[in-house]
XYZ file of C-alpha atoms in Angstrom:
783
model
C -0.115 -0.019 -0.541
C 2.037 3.614 -0.663
C 1.387 6.742 1.110
C -1.625 7.787 -1.224
C -3.652 5.421 -0.386
C -2.761 5.159 3.611
C -3.561 8.558 3.752
C -6.812 7.954 2.391
C -7.408 5.027 4.366
C -6.832 7.982 7.868
C -9.221 10.455 5.879
C -12.320 7.603 5.366
C -12.076 6.751 9.189
C -11.445 9.791 10.990
C -14.643 11.076 8.191
C -16.529 7.545 10.241
C -15.422 8.511 13.051
C -17.169 11.682 13.425
C -20.098 10.830 11.692
C -19.930 8.597 14.369
C -19.891 10.695 17.391
C -16.691 9.425 18.578
C -17.800 5.818 18.310
C -14.825 3.968 17.187
C -15.025 3.027 13.206
C -14.730 -1.282 14.669
C -17.682 -0.599 16.725
C -19.760 1.216 14.232
C -19.095 -1.197 11.316
C -20.687 -3.400 14.109
C -23.646 -1.676 15.578
C -24.606 -1.819 10.957
C -24.416 -5.668 11.399
C -28.121 -6.199 12.463
C -28.118 -9.407 14.714
C -30.332 -11.860 12.393
C -31.985 -10.924 9.132
C -35.391 -11.181 10.920
C -34.368 -7.796 13.123
C -33.556 -4.689 13.469
C -31.410 -4.482 16.024
C -27.651 -3.794 14.867
C -24.501 -6.249 17.262
C -24.816 -5.008 20.407
C -20.172 -5.104 21.159
C -19.956 -1.428 21.424
C -22.412 -1.750 24.826
C -20.507 -5.012 25.716
C -17.067 -3.933 25.797
C -18.487 -0.305 27.773
C -20.394 -2.182 30.111
C -17.450 -5.290 30.493
C -15.078 -2.626 31.236
C -16.704 -1.210 34.397
C -16.982 -4.333 35.987
C -13.128 -5.419 34.291
C -12.206 -2.145 37.016
C -14.271 -2.916 39.652
C -13.316 -6.880 39.552
C -9.541 -6.087 38.873
C -9.121 -10.279 37.994
C -8.842 -12.389 35.266
C -12.101 -13.594 33.058
C -13.277 -16.209 31.755
C -14.975 -16.735 28.716
C -18.669 -17.445 30.237
C -18.412 -14.517 32.973
C -17.026 -11.779 30.034
C -20.241 -12.503 27.718
C -22.424 -12.854 31.602
C -21.660 -9.341 33.206
C -21.918 -7.538 29.802
C -25.241 -7.911 30.594
C -25.303 -7.085 33.686
C -28.481 -3.927 33.767
C -26.439 -1.904 36.504
C -22.741 -2.829 35.921
C -21.585 -0.327 38.148
C -23.337 -1.177 41.608
C -23.939 -5.184 40.709
C -23.009 -7.461 42.979
C -20.663 -9.925 41.947
C -19.607 -13.359 43.398
C -20.230 -16.849 41.971
C -22.586 -19.049 43.426
C -23.803 -16.183 46.509
C -24.871 -13.311 44.199
C -28.552 -12.716 42.391
C -27.186 -10.981 39.209
C -29.940 -8.796 37.170
C -29.223 -8.882 33.820
C -30.793 -8.312 29.902
C -31.109 -10.756 28.121
C -30.594 -10.510 24.533
C -33.867 -11.605 23.465
C -36.634 -14.857 24.276
C -36.847 -17.967 22.751
C -40.250 -20.052 23.751
C -40.693 -23.445 21.701
C -44.933 -23.643 21.033
C -45.700 -26.445 24.486
C -44.713 -23.452 26.696
C -44.998 -20.600 24.528
C -49.061 -20.931 25.186
C -48.663 -20.661 28.745
C -45.655 -17.895 28.134
C -48.007 -15.862 26.377
C -50.847 -16.700 28.595
C -49.179 -15.256 31.038
C -47.778 -12.753 29.182
C -51.922 -11.395 28.253
C -52.349 -11.381 32.057
C -49.857 -8.590 32.062
C -51.266 -5.624 30.677
C -48.340 -4.921 28.615
C -49.252 -3.692 24.533
C -46.114 -5.392 22.832
C -42.719 -7.403 24.002
C -40.092 -5.184 24.879
C -36.792 -7.900 23.706
C -36.582 -10.048 19.864
C -38.496 -12.242 20.467
C -39.764 -16.016 18.873
C -41.984 -18.976 19.062
C -41.560 -21.870 16.948
C -43.437 -25.069 16.661
C -41.733 -28.091 17.166
C -43.479 -30.612 20.040
C -47.017 -30.465 18.991
C -45.754 -32.563 15.877
C -46.356 -36.360 16.161
C -44.280 -39.081 14.369
C -46.719 -42.182 13.110
C -45.960 -43.320 9.716
C -43.203 -39.847 7.696
C -42.875 -36.394 8.053
C -45.563 -35.195 5.392
C -48.598 -36.750 6.526
C -47.285 -36.186 10.037
C -47.016 -33.351 9.877
C -50.763 -32.218 8.155
C -51.980 -34.606 10.714
C -50.493 -32.087 12.953
C -51.636 -28.751 11.551
C -55.796 -30.271 12.294
C -55.334 -31.189 15.645
C -53.295 -28.395 16.903
C -55.519 -25.590 14.159
C -56.750 -23.906 18.078
C -53.036 -24.129 19.110
C -50.884 -22.544 16.630
C -53.888 -19.952 15.405
C -53.686 -19.214 19.231
C -49.845 -18.540 19.061
C -49.993 -17.068 15.035
C -52.145 -14.184 16.975
C -50.488 -13.703 19.717
C -46.957 -13.711 18.323
C -48.660 -10.725 15.866
C -50.625 -8.820 18.127
C -47.339 -8.702 20.527
C -44.622 -8.291 18.253
C -43.237 -11.986 18.552
C -42.275 -13.816 15.449
C -43.582 -17.173 14.623
C -41.959 -19.734 12.882
C -44.907 -22.005 11.481
C -45.265 -26.239 11.892
C -42.771 -27.945 9.557
C -40.011 -24.547 10.673
C -37.797 -27.604 12.725
C -36.784 -28.035 16.152
C -36.292 -24.830 18.465
C -32.945 -24.403 19.187
C -31.610 -25.709 15.083
C -33.232 -22.059 14.210
C -31.199 -20.207 16.529
C -28.511 -21.934 15.611
C -28.949 -21.391 11.773
C -31.000 -17.813 12.904
C -30.414 -16.259 15.392
C -27.243 -16.897 17.819
C -24.527 -15.249 17.918
C -20.585 -14.705 19.756
C -21.524 -12.896 22.525
C -25.513 -13.405 22.707
C -27.740 -13.965 26.180
C -30.876 -15.620 25.060
C -33.778 -16.653 27.646
C -35.894 -19.739 25.992
C -38.510 -21.831 27.986
C -36.760 -24.981 26.781
C -34.213 -26.927 28.782
C -32.052 -27.504 25.618
C -31.478 -23.757 25.061
C -28.056 -23.954 25.682
C -27.518 -25.489 21.966
C -26.859 -21.910 21.093
C -23.333 -21.685 23.282
C -22.111 -23.939 20.122
C -21.842 -20.258 18.192
C -20.295 -18.645 21.530
C -23.734 -17.024 23.280
C -25.077 -17.840 26.147
C -27.840 -19.449 26.104
C -29.751 -20.833 29.047
C -33.189 -22.736 29.921
C -35.995 -20.752 32.063
C -39.583 -21.240 32.727
C -41.763 -18.992 30.742
C -42.785 -16.128 33.923
C -38.834 -15.829 33.512
C -39.005 -14.767 29.735
C -42.422 -12.562 30.615
C -40.159 -10.883 32.273
C -37.422 -10.194 30.132
C -40.282 -9.184 27.709
C -41.651 -7.019 29.637
C -38.558 -5.349 30.065
C -37.774 -6.284 33.276
C -34.376 -6.982 34.636
C -33.908 -11.419 34.967
C -32.622 -12.500 38.027
C -30.358 -15.330 38.085
C -28.075 -16.541 40.592
C -24.646 -15.843 39.255
C -23.631 -19.514 38.588
C -20.260 -21.217 38.851
C -17.164 -21.780 36.111
C -16.473 -24.970 35.161
C -13.429 -25.486 32.931
C -13.543 -28.250 30.620
C -9.952 -27.864 28.258
C -9.697 -29.752 25.668
C -6.870 -31.247 24.040
C -5.816 -33.247 21.202
C -7.956 -34.329 18.344
C -11.058 -36.421 18.067
C -10.307 -40.236 15.477
C -12.027 -42.954 14.175
C -15.590 -43.018 15.100
C -15.404 -40.832 18.434
C -17.658 -37.307 17.627
C -18.583 -34.488 19.555
C -20.748 -36.565 20.854
C -19.056 -38.304 22.962
C -16.856 -35.516 24.659
C -20.372 -34.772 26.420
C -20.928 -38.050 27.356
C -17.980 -38.639 28.966
C -18.115 -35.578 30.636
C -22.017 -36.615 31.584
C -20.318 -39.662 33.285
C -17.799 -37.340 35.006
C -20.100 -34.867 36.345
C -23.401 -36.750 36.926
C -26.734 -35.752 35.997
C -26.217 -33.102 38.866
C -22.663 -31.861 38.918
C -23.000 -28.961 36.661
C -26.019 -27.681 38.728
C -25.735 -23.963 39.463
C -22.791 -23.960 36.395
C -21.777 -22.618 33.442
C -19.503 -25.714 31.613
C -16.803 -23.250 30.335
C -14.682 -25.284 27.016
C -11.091 -24.178 26.169
C -7.936 -25.022 25.253
C -6.428 -26.294 21.917
C -9.139 -29.273 21.036
C -11.967 -27.279 20.593
C -10.912 -26.421 16.828
C -10.958 -29.319 16.675
C -14.204 -29.952 16.918
C -17.625 -28.136 13.978
C -19.863 -25.650 14.781
C -22.194 -27.686 14.813
C -20.299 -30.607 17.270
C -19.991 -27.740 20.196
C -23.576 -27.098 19.673
C -24.343 -30.646 20.466
C -21.933 -30.564 23.401
C -23.580 -27.056 25.288
C -27.165 -29.197 24.202
C -26.795 -31.863 26.535
C -24.518 -29.963 28.981
C -28.568 -29.510 30.212
C -28.686 -33.338 31.072
C -25.779 -32.611 33.271
C -27.838 -29.620 35.364
C -25.010 -26.357 34.280
C -26.629 -23.747 33.573
C -25.119 -23.231 30.618
C -22.742 -24.158 28.490
C -20.345 -22.437 26.175
C -17.089 -22.737 23.607
C -14.642 -19.895 22.318
C -15.388 -18.038 19.150
C -13.110 -19.569 16.746
C -13.071 -20.078 12.596
C -15.779 -23.214 12.135
C -18.021 -20.596 13.686
C -17.414 -17.934 11.457
C -17.620 -21.097 8.580
C -20.502 -21.675 9.928
C -21.691 -17.821 10.029
C -20.586 -17.665 6.545
C -22.350 -21.031 5.564
C -26.210 -19.337 7.239
C -25.849 -15.977 5.712
C -24.066 -13.677 8.801
C -20.588 -13.331 7.021
C -20.926 -10.144 8.503
C -21.500 -10.882 12.317
C -18.316 -13.442 12.224
C -15.889 -10.195 10.818
C -17.316 -8.217 13.594
C -16.814 -11.181 16.654
C -12.377 -11.191 14.715
C -12.883 -8.146 15.765
C -14.311 -8.198 19.612
C -12.694 -11.952 19.851
C -9.741 -10.781 22.112
C -11.763 -8.875 24.747
C -15.103 -10.241 25.003
C -15.192 -14.095 23.213
C -11.313 -15.655 24.712
C -11.338 -16.518 28.178
C -8.301 -13.979 29.860
C -4.622 -15.760 30.738
C -4.773 -16.657 34.406
C -8.609 -16.941 34.573
C -9.530 -18.789 36.734
C -12.251 -21.802 37.375
C -14.384 -23.776 40.275
C -13.814 -26.399 38.778
C -11.442 -27.777 35.819
C -12.265 -31.202 32.974
C -9.165 -32.323 30.916
C -10.120 -34.343 28.196
C -7.780 -35.199 25.607
C -9.595 -36.252 22.788
C -6.564 -38.289 20.999
C -7.405 -41.297 23.422
C -11.537 -40.582 23.428
C -13.229 -43.838 23.299
C -17.383 -43.545 21.474
C -19.687 -43.869 24.250
C -22.851 -45.098 25.049
C -24.783 -43.361 28.288
C -27.710 -45.401 29.518
C -29.937 -46.393 29.973
C -32.544 -44.585 32.096
C -30.491 -41.908 33.266
C -27.709 -39.400 30.599
C -24.663 -40.631 32.813
C -24.590 -44.041 33.113
C -21.671 -44.580 30.370
C -20.725 -47.210 28.442
C -17.211 -47.162 25.734
C -18.685 -49.219 23.120
C -15.978 -51.744 24.033
C -17.120 -52.705 27.797
C -20.871 -51.545 26.019
C -22.052 -55.469 25.542
C -20.716 -56.923 28.439
C -21.818 -54.065 30.289
C -25.804 -55.364 29.413
C -26.026 -58.734 29.428
C -24.326 -58.271 33.253
C -26.956 -56.052 33.990
C -29.677 -57.985 32.693
C -31.080 -55.810 29.653
C -32.340 -56.523 26.262
C -28.964 -56.944 23.813
C -31.275 -56.582 20.839
C -32.475 -53.389 19.613
C -35.859 -52.939 18.533
C -35.795 -49.600 17.148
C -33.026 -46.548 16.064
C -32.923 -43.239 16.426
C -31.004 -40.383 14.726
C -31.751 -36.353 14.760
C -33.665 -34.106 16.880
C -32.359 -31.102 18.054
C -29.025 -33.083 18.925
C -27.936 -34.256 16.276
C -29.447 -33.277 13.556
C -27.287 -31.189 11.252
C -25.249 -31.287 8.035
C -22.105 -33.308 9.370
C -24.147 -35.520 11.201
C -26.702 -36.753 8.549
C -23.790 -36.454 6.140
C -21.422 -38.982 8.225
C -24.361 -41.683 8.749
C -24.815 -41.307 5.174
C -21.710 -42.640 4.551
C -22.019 -46.020 6.862
C -25.184 -46.472 5.345
C -23.869 -46.765 1.791
C -20.747 -48.692 3.018
C -23.817 -51.167 4.272
C -25.344 -51.307 1.429
C -22.315 -51.702 -1.082
C -22.017 -54.451 1.299
C -26.190 -55.345 0.495
C -26.504 -54.790 4.240
C -29.169 -52.544 5.782
C -31.033 -51.219 8.924
C -32.654 -54.540 10.100
C -34.695 -53.531 11.798
C -36.674 -49.871 12.174
C -34.871 -46.533 11.860
C -36.282 -43.375 12.480
C -34.420 -40.388 10.750
C -35.435 -36.379 12.041
C -34.241 -33.441 10.164
C -34.116 -30.584 13.274
C -35.198 -27.970 11.010
C -36.711 -27.194 6.870
C -33.420 -26.080 6.040
C -32.067 -29.180 7.366
C -34.622 -30.868 4.953
C -33.846 -29.532 2.194
C -30.174 -29.967 2.212
C -30.028 -32.989 2.851
C -33.299 -34.145 0.118
C -31.460 -32.020 -2.742
C -27.792 -33.895 -1.787
C -29.256 -37.614 -1.787
C -28.676 -37.861 1.812
C -32.260 -38.621 2.511
C -32.551 -40.846 -0.437
C -29.839 -42.930 0.999
C -31.713 -43.326 4.701
C -34.906 -44.504 2.401
C -33.016 -47.287 0.800
C -31.082 -48.154 4.049
C -34.745 -48.632 5.299
C -34.754 -45.072 7.179
C -37.996 -43.515 7.478
C -37.562 -39.432 7.386
C -40.132 -37.944 9.691
C -40.994 -34.062 10.387
C -38.873 -31.950 10.608
C -40.016 -31.707 14.781
C -39.082 -33.179 18.770
C -40.665 -36.415 17.718
C -39.916 -39.040 19.615
C -37.633 -36.972 21.364
C -40.398 -36.079 23.465
C -42.653 -38.177 23.181
C -44.442 -37.821 20.454
C -44.034 -41.096 19.189
C -47.340 -43.144 18.202
C -45.133 -45.844 18.374
C -47.140 -49.513 17.794
C -44.051 -52.617 17.498
C -43.531 -53.139 21.740
C -47.078 -53.019 24.609
C -46.754 -51.188 26.814
C -44.614 -53.139 29.535
C -42.743 -54.986 27.283
C -39.553 -54.809 28.123
C -36.802 -53.744 24.935
C -34.038 -51.697 24.039
C -33.515 -48.638 21.504
C -30.744 -46.257 20.339
C -30.515 -42.701 20.149
C -28.583 -39.778 19.364
C -30.798 -37.814 21.446
C -30.568 -35.781 24.615
C -32.789 -37.295 27.434
C -33.246 -41.260 28.527
C -35.606 -40.739 31.372
C -38.099 -43.686 31.976
C -40.449 -43.590 29.846
C -39.147 -40.582 27.879
C -39.661 -41.491 24.507
C -43.113 -43.930 24.169
C -44.275 -44.021 27.236
C -43.616 -47.415 28.200
C -41.389 -47.901 31.579
C -40.318 -51.000 30.337
C -37.527 -49.259 27.041
C -34.123 -48.960 28.018
C -33.332 -45.814 25.718
C -29.489 -45.635 25.433
C -27.891 -42.412 24.425
C -24.717 -42.275 21.565
C -23.820 -40.537 18.808
C -25.568 -40.552 15.417
C -23.381 -42.650 13.793
C -23.203 -45.200 16.258
C -26.689 -45.416 16.248
C -26.440 -46.003 12.275
C -24.177 -48.433 12.661
C -25.848 -50.494 15.781
C -28.811 -50.931 13.440
C -26.976 -52.693 11.080
C -26.386 -55.322 13.198
C -29.404 -54.964 15.517
C -27.143 -55.774 18.524
C -26.112 -53.399 21.876
C -23.012 -56.175 21.789
C -21.775 -55.017 18.114
C -18.294 -52.480 18.590
C -18.472 -50.977 15.132
C -14.498 -49.855 15.697
C -13.641 -53.730 16.161
C -15.243 -56.080 14.733
C -16.147 -57.125 11.391
C -19.887 -57.930 9.295
C -20.491 -60.462 6.796
C -21.918 -59.245 3.722
C -24.315 -60.381 1.122
C -21.831 -62.447 -0.274
C -21.065 -64.288 3.052
C -16.980 -62.334 3.259
C -16.879 -60.074 5.968
C -15.751 -56.518 6.188
C -14.920 -53.656 8.492
C -16.629 -50.539 8.674
C -15.008 -47.481 7.801
C -14.324 -44.344 9.378
C -17.605 -42.168 9.494
C -16.748 -39.939 7.390
C -18.693 -36.333 5.701
C -18.503 -32.108 5.033
C -19.412 -30.404 8.183
C -21.192 -27.544 5.699
C -22.956 -28.910 2.228
C -20.556 -27.778 -0.256
C -23.457 -26.331 -2.313
C -24.676 -23.725 0.577
C -27.726 -23.984 2.184
C -31.197 -24.986 1.050
C -34.006 -22.345 2.671
C -36.448 -25.258 1.892
C -39.775 -23.470 1.865
C -40.345 -20.505 3.757
C -42.385 -20.987 7.299
C -41.706 -17.897 9.228
C -44.051 -15.395 10.217
C -43.021 -11.450 10.825
C -45.229 -9.506 13.458
C -46.149 -6.574 11.775
C -45.343 -2.881 13.286
C -48.482 -2.210 15.162
C -49.987 -5.429 16.134
C -52.621 -3.153 18.835
C -55.845 -3.847 17.152
C -55.686 -7.869 16.042
C -57.317 -9.955 18.418
C -56.343 -12.965 20.715
C -58.952 -15.290 21.490
C -59.477 -18.039 23.951
C -63.028 -19.749 24.167
C -63.990 -20.019 27.305
C -65.501 -22.866 26.648
C -61.960 -25.021 24.493
C -60.695 -27.961 26.151
C -56.802 -26.858 24.967
C -56.765 -23.528 25.849
C -57.253 -21.229 28.990
C -56.766 -17.812 30.202
C -55.261 -17.616 33.500
C -56.746 -16.808 36.876
C -54.347 -15.200 39.530
C -53.114 -17.228 42.436
C -53.931 -16.516 46.025
C -51.451 -14.203 47.954
C -50.390 -15.004 50.585
C -52.566 -14.805 53.803
C -49.372 -13.768 57.266
C -50.038 -16.849 58.589
C -48.191 -19.940 59.419
C -48.856 -22.942 56.372
C -49.871 -25.346 59.974
C -51.304 -28.660 59.771
C -50.524 -29.361 56.558
C -50.591 -32.777 54.550
C -47.913 -34.535 52.679
C -50.806 -36.279 49.611
C -47.017 -37.601 48.603
C -43.862 -38.466 49.557
C -41.761 -39.293 46.579
C -38.766 -41.827 46.662
C -36.092 -41.676 44.264
C -35.793 -39.496 40.632
C -38.848 -37.561 39.830
C -37.810 -35.169 37.096
C -40.356 -32.879 35.352
C -41.269 -35.386 33.496
C -42.925 -37.505 36.809
C -44.659 -34.357 37.764
C -46.036 -33.133 34.369
C -45.554 -35.667 32.026
C -45.377 -35.065 28.212
C -46.154 -37.177 25.483
C -50.071 -36.434 25.100
C -50.230 -34.424 27.034
C -48.424 -31.336 25.359
C -51.696 -31.304 23.588
C -53.231 -29.755 27.042
C -50.544 -26.825 27.362
C -52.502 -24.455 27.698
C -54.983 -25.401 29.758
C -53.382 -25.248 33.236
C -56.388 -27.080 34.405
C -56.600 -29.913 32.811
C -52.504 -30.573 32.221
C -52.522 -30.413 35.717
C -54.822 -34.320 36.083
C -51.282 -35.071 34.245
C -49.438 -33.956 38.288
C -46.691 -36.712 40.013
C -48.257 -39.676 37.398
C -45.040 -41.520 37.205
C -43.002 -40.405 40.565
C -42.460 -42.930 43.061
C -44.567 -43.023 45.648
C -42.467 -43.805 49.243
C -45.141 -45.409 50.603
C -46.256 -48.257 48.623
C -44.209 -48.330 45.828
C -46.390 -47.507 43.384
C -46.976 -44.491 40.515
C -50.144 -42.349 40.705
C -51.583 -44.738 43.900
C -51.711 -42.623 47.802
C -54.201 -42.563 50.451
C -56.747 -39.799 51.324
C -56.441 -39.174 54.554
C -60.046 -37.486 54.833
C -61.624 -40.217 53.609
C -58.820 -43.058 54.306
C -59.215 -44.501 50.199
C -56.455 -44.388 47.501
C -56.966 -42.298 44.117
C -54.849 -40.319 41.364
C -52.345 -38.068 42.761
C -54.201 -35.650 41.186
C -57.689 -37.222 41.725
C -56.692 -36.649 45.857
C -54.747 -32.870 45.506
C -57.785 -32.097 43.909
C -60.757 -33.596 47.162
C -57.174 -31.795 49.380
C -58.086 -28.276 48.366
C -61.259 -28.374 47.848
C -61.566 -29.338 51.816
C -59.571 -26.073 52.527
C -56.366 -28.730 53.004
C -53.075 -27.518 51.952
C -50.740 -29.988 51.584
C -46.921 -30.361 50.796
C -44.616 -32.802 48.677
C -41.632 -34.378 49.940
C -38.864 -35.159 47.311
C -35.494 -36.433 47.343
C -32.084 -35.573 44.915
C -31.894 -33.229 42.363
C -36.276 -33.117 42.282
C -37.278 -31.213 39.165
C -34.291 -32.761 37.085
C -34.502 -32.282 32.997
C -36.979 -30.406 31.279
C -37.789 -26.287 31.520
C -42.119 -26.635 31.881
C -42.998 -24.458 34.398
C -46.235 -26.539 34.601
C -44.745 -29.377 37.029
C -44.204 -25.949 39.604
C -47.512 -24.721 38.057
C -49.551 -27.092 38.462
C -48.862 -28.124 42.008
C -49.439 -24.810 43.064
C -52.938 -24.686 41.588
C -54.242 -27.838 43.020
C -53.640 -26.562 46.352
C -50.005 -27.182 46.892
C -48.193 -25.173 49.005
C -44.336 -25.629 49.871
C -41.843 -29.239 48.180
C -39.324 -30.277 50.671
C -36.556 -32.098 48.923
C -32.803 -32.927 49.600
C -31.887 -30.921 47.144
C -33.120 -28.789 43.605
C -32.183 -28.375 39.336
C -32.076 -24.933 39.521
C -35.398 -24.165 36.419
C -37.876 -25.698 38.714
C -36.397 -23.936 41.684
C -37.029 -21.473 39.875
C -40.014 -22.188 38.165
C -41.840 -22.990 42.279
C -40.927 -19.619 43.412
C -42.534 -17.724 40.469
C -45.144 -19.568 41.171
C -45.757 -18.453 44.854
C -44.887 -22.460 46.147
C -42.061 -22.220 48.750
C -39.162 -24.859 47.848
C -36.994 -26.102 50.740
C -34.460 -28.419 51.345
C -33.662 -30.103 54.188
C -30.751 -28.885 56.216
C -29.694 -32.519 57.016
C -30.526 -34.645 53.720
C -30.863 -37.422 56.471
C -34.041 -35.849 57.846
C -35.665 -36.802 54.991
C -35.678 -39.956 56.368
C -38.311 -38.685 59.611
C -40.749 -37.955 57.172
C -43.678 -40.311 56.787
C -46.724 -40.004 54.412
C -49.580 -39.029 57.370
C -48.122 -36.999 59.090
C -48.809 -33.568 59.269
C -46.070 -30.462 58.416
C -45.770 -26.669 59.768
C -44.174 -23.684 58.603
C -43.001 -21.770 61.529
C -42.021 -18.506 61.504
C -43.188 -17.425 58.549
C -43.689 -13.495 59.164
C -39.379 -13.440 59.641
C -39.165 -15.026 56.310
C -35.485 -13.785 54.920
C -32.972 -13.860 52.691
C -30.812 -17.002 54.373
C -32.371 -16.892 57.958
C -33.660 -21.107 57.489
C -37.128 -21.674 58.094
C -38.539 -23.677 61.269
C -40.825 -27.435 60.288
C -42.734 -28.908 62.309
C -43.379 -32.903 62.196
C -46.339 -34.126 63.940
C -47.207 -37.865 63.042
C -49.876 -39.532 63.408
C -49.908 -40.771 66.493
C -49.882 -37.075 68.043
C -45.517 -36.779 69.015
C -43.865 -34.241 67.549
C -40.078 -33.567 66.458
C -38.767 -29.901 64.991
C -36.800 -30.429 62.134
C -34.846 -27.153 60.293
C -34.716 -26.173 56.466
C -33.292 -24.142 54.232
C -33.923 -22.330 51.705
C -32.863 -19.588 48.403
C -34.764 -17.426 48.784
C -33.152 -13.490 47.988
C -35.759 -10.398 48.757
C -37.007 -10.401 45.903
C -38.703 -13.591 45.852
C -39.865 -13.490 48.497
C -42.141 -11.270 47.569
C -43.171 -13.187 44.960
C -43.998 -15.776 47.531
C -45.933 -13.037 49.942
C -47.649 -11.642 46.636
C -48.991 -15.292 45.605
C -47.205 -15.182 42.136
C -44.025 -13.150 40.605
C -46.638 -12.487 37.912
C -49.409 -11.047 40.799
C -46.325 -8.939 42.199
C -45.812 -8.109 38.567
C -48.714 -6.434 38.419
C -48.747 -4.356 42.151
C -45.716 -2.869 41.808
C -47.185 -1.540 38.004
C -50.065 -0.383 40.278
C -47.948 1.388 42.721
C -46.915 3.562 39.937
């Protein structure tokens, strides 16, 4: 470059700077890049850097990547107390994402708030209500007819209140977010526990309940307990059959289903560059299975390539410029816990059954299954959904299928493929991958959650028959996929699912064992291979997005009073200022109690917009400690046995308040706030457990319930189902102050125990008002 060129460049930069009123050219360029093609707002990097500088000056220490992203979104960076694991942060997320099952209750709550329009970019994604039966097109059309009332409600509510609407058939919320909305430095909340998928593009994307989403959409600072940070340092490089899925399966083995609770999992180290952007998304997605608040990767070239391939090269260029300041952990930053993984030695894993942290290297899976007595014959293999439905996943699986067919072999069993989005579906159809799967014996399902969340009309086994399935999904709790408690579901990579479909045996290890072709000759499957991104670019497929109008104030959103699927909300009653005395114990739960156990999905998804109807599924699959049975508890008023919802309704009708007693990590799994709404609706006042999963504990607080933990976990054993529970001294309820609990046994004897809580003053006000929504209205009316 000559002297004249330098001079011209200098004058241009100076003019740009002048026009931007002292904003640097770098920052001005970033602000001109919109956050998505559906939004007008520019990238917030200038604002994030400014806020982060305030925090840096205050903390005077190196920061982790997740701290940079989180603290740069503080509502008041100058005065916010910042202590990991202790402080409650008040944050300003960039956007909100809602899936259709949870969006119903979220939008009903937003409507009841009386606000005219959402304050931040928000979207609704129709992915949960499409049941897998015969195949993509027919299943989608059936779902549109069955769910027309709900889709019309969500579409019209989105239009009226300024929320973008992704129609049924668009794809799974998390894949749509990755393709269109996620960007490095994003802080997003979503009403689904697998929202952390967006960490694959360097964002902090956090699963929440609908009431939290309402706060953000109402322009109220969102509250989050300051997470600890668990570092996972990756070295080496993956080879052979090892895939990104195996990284998170191994981390789940190390941390267990509650090891990440209250923490962000931050991946770093030289091994990161060995993983594709969508592979990083897979790893972050399944961080929900270890209880993590969310997970994140540092911005790198693989993310840049993905952004460019999805039409967002401008974001990639801006992120690269801000990378040292915002999107890379500082040298010398400290983690609360550090895990190191050498990818070069990581073996392919298969986790399960019944829990996502029971890990088996593929070399040991067969012997472990036989030793445990699990069925070794595989009935169904399923790939795709939100966790593993990228082009890379699909193309690698197609390489296995092609090689098998070249030797005369196909899938021996039902093989289902769920594209994660319309873009993925259209692209694998164009490139022949979908046809390869069909020739292999597979069925391409609709672009939706499908069997992953229990939306599966399975016909090949009877309920109660023990059987094994393998999936590339993220969750495998009892009855999760097909409502059959005897189904042993194992989670693994889509490549391993494809290979196992060829033999239909859990004791087949494709990394070492040969297959016999139709000609009788033995051959060993080659290592899977496939393109990270489509060489011909993505095919967007059908346009499935509905943008909200600029002004929807004149639009109406009707909810029929006779509908069995939608019901306008009535405010919960406020606390009467008295102690909660002699409450009944509705159920003492024994063992694992996820949100699936508290509020089942599957066929119940259709009632997610009708609180009274869906409350009939409360605690259906939780194990009653009194008799070891499901959905059978004793009505202490009559002495008879009945279903849990039936007895709860009887107590409520009689004016009897009740509590539920639970075990460890109560409420793990899905973010569904119905697991908190239903107990509140049916007369519950407190949930007392050994420990809570993060999202569910927050959901309980939002609905005016008291989430309490045993100061001494052994006190769980002191409580018997026929006891009465009193919570005394509630007028003095305060942050950090334990609650006194009096247990009155059936023989009249009493004993006292101590219960802890994690409520801050604002959350205590929610309890007093009856719910966070009630409190929001109180504050609004007083201004």
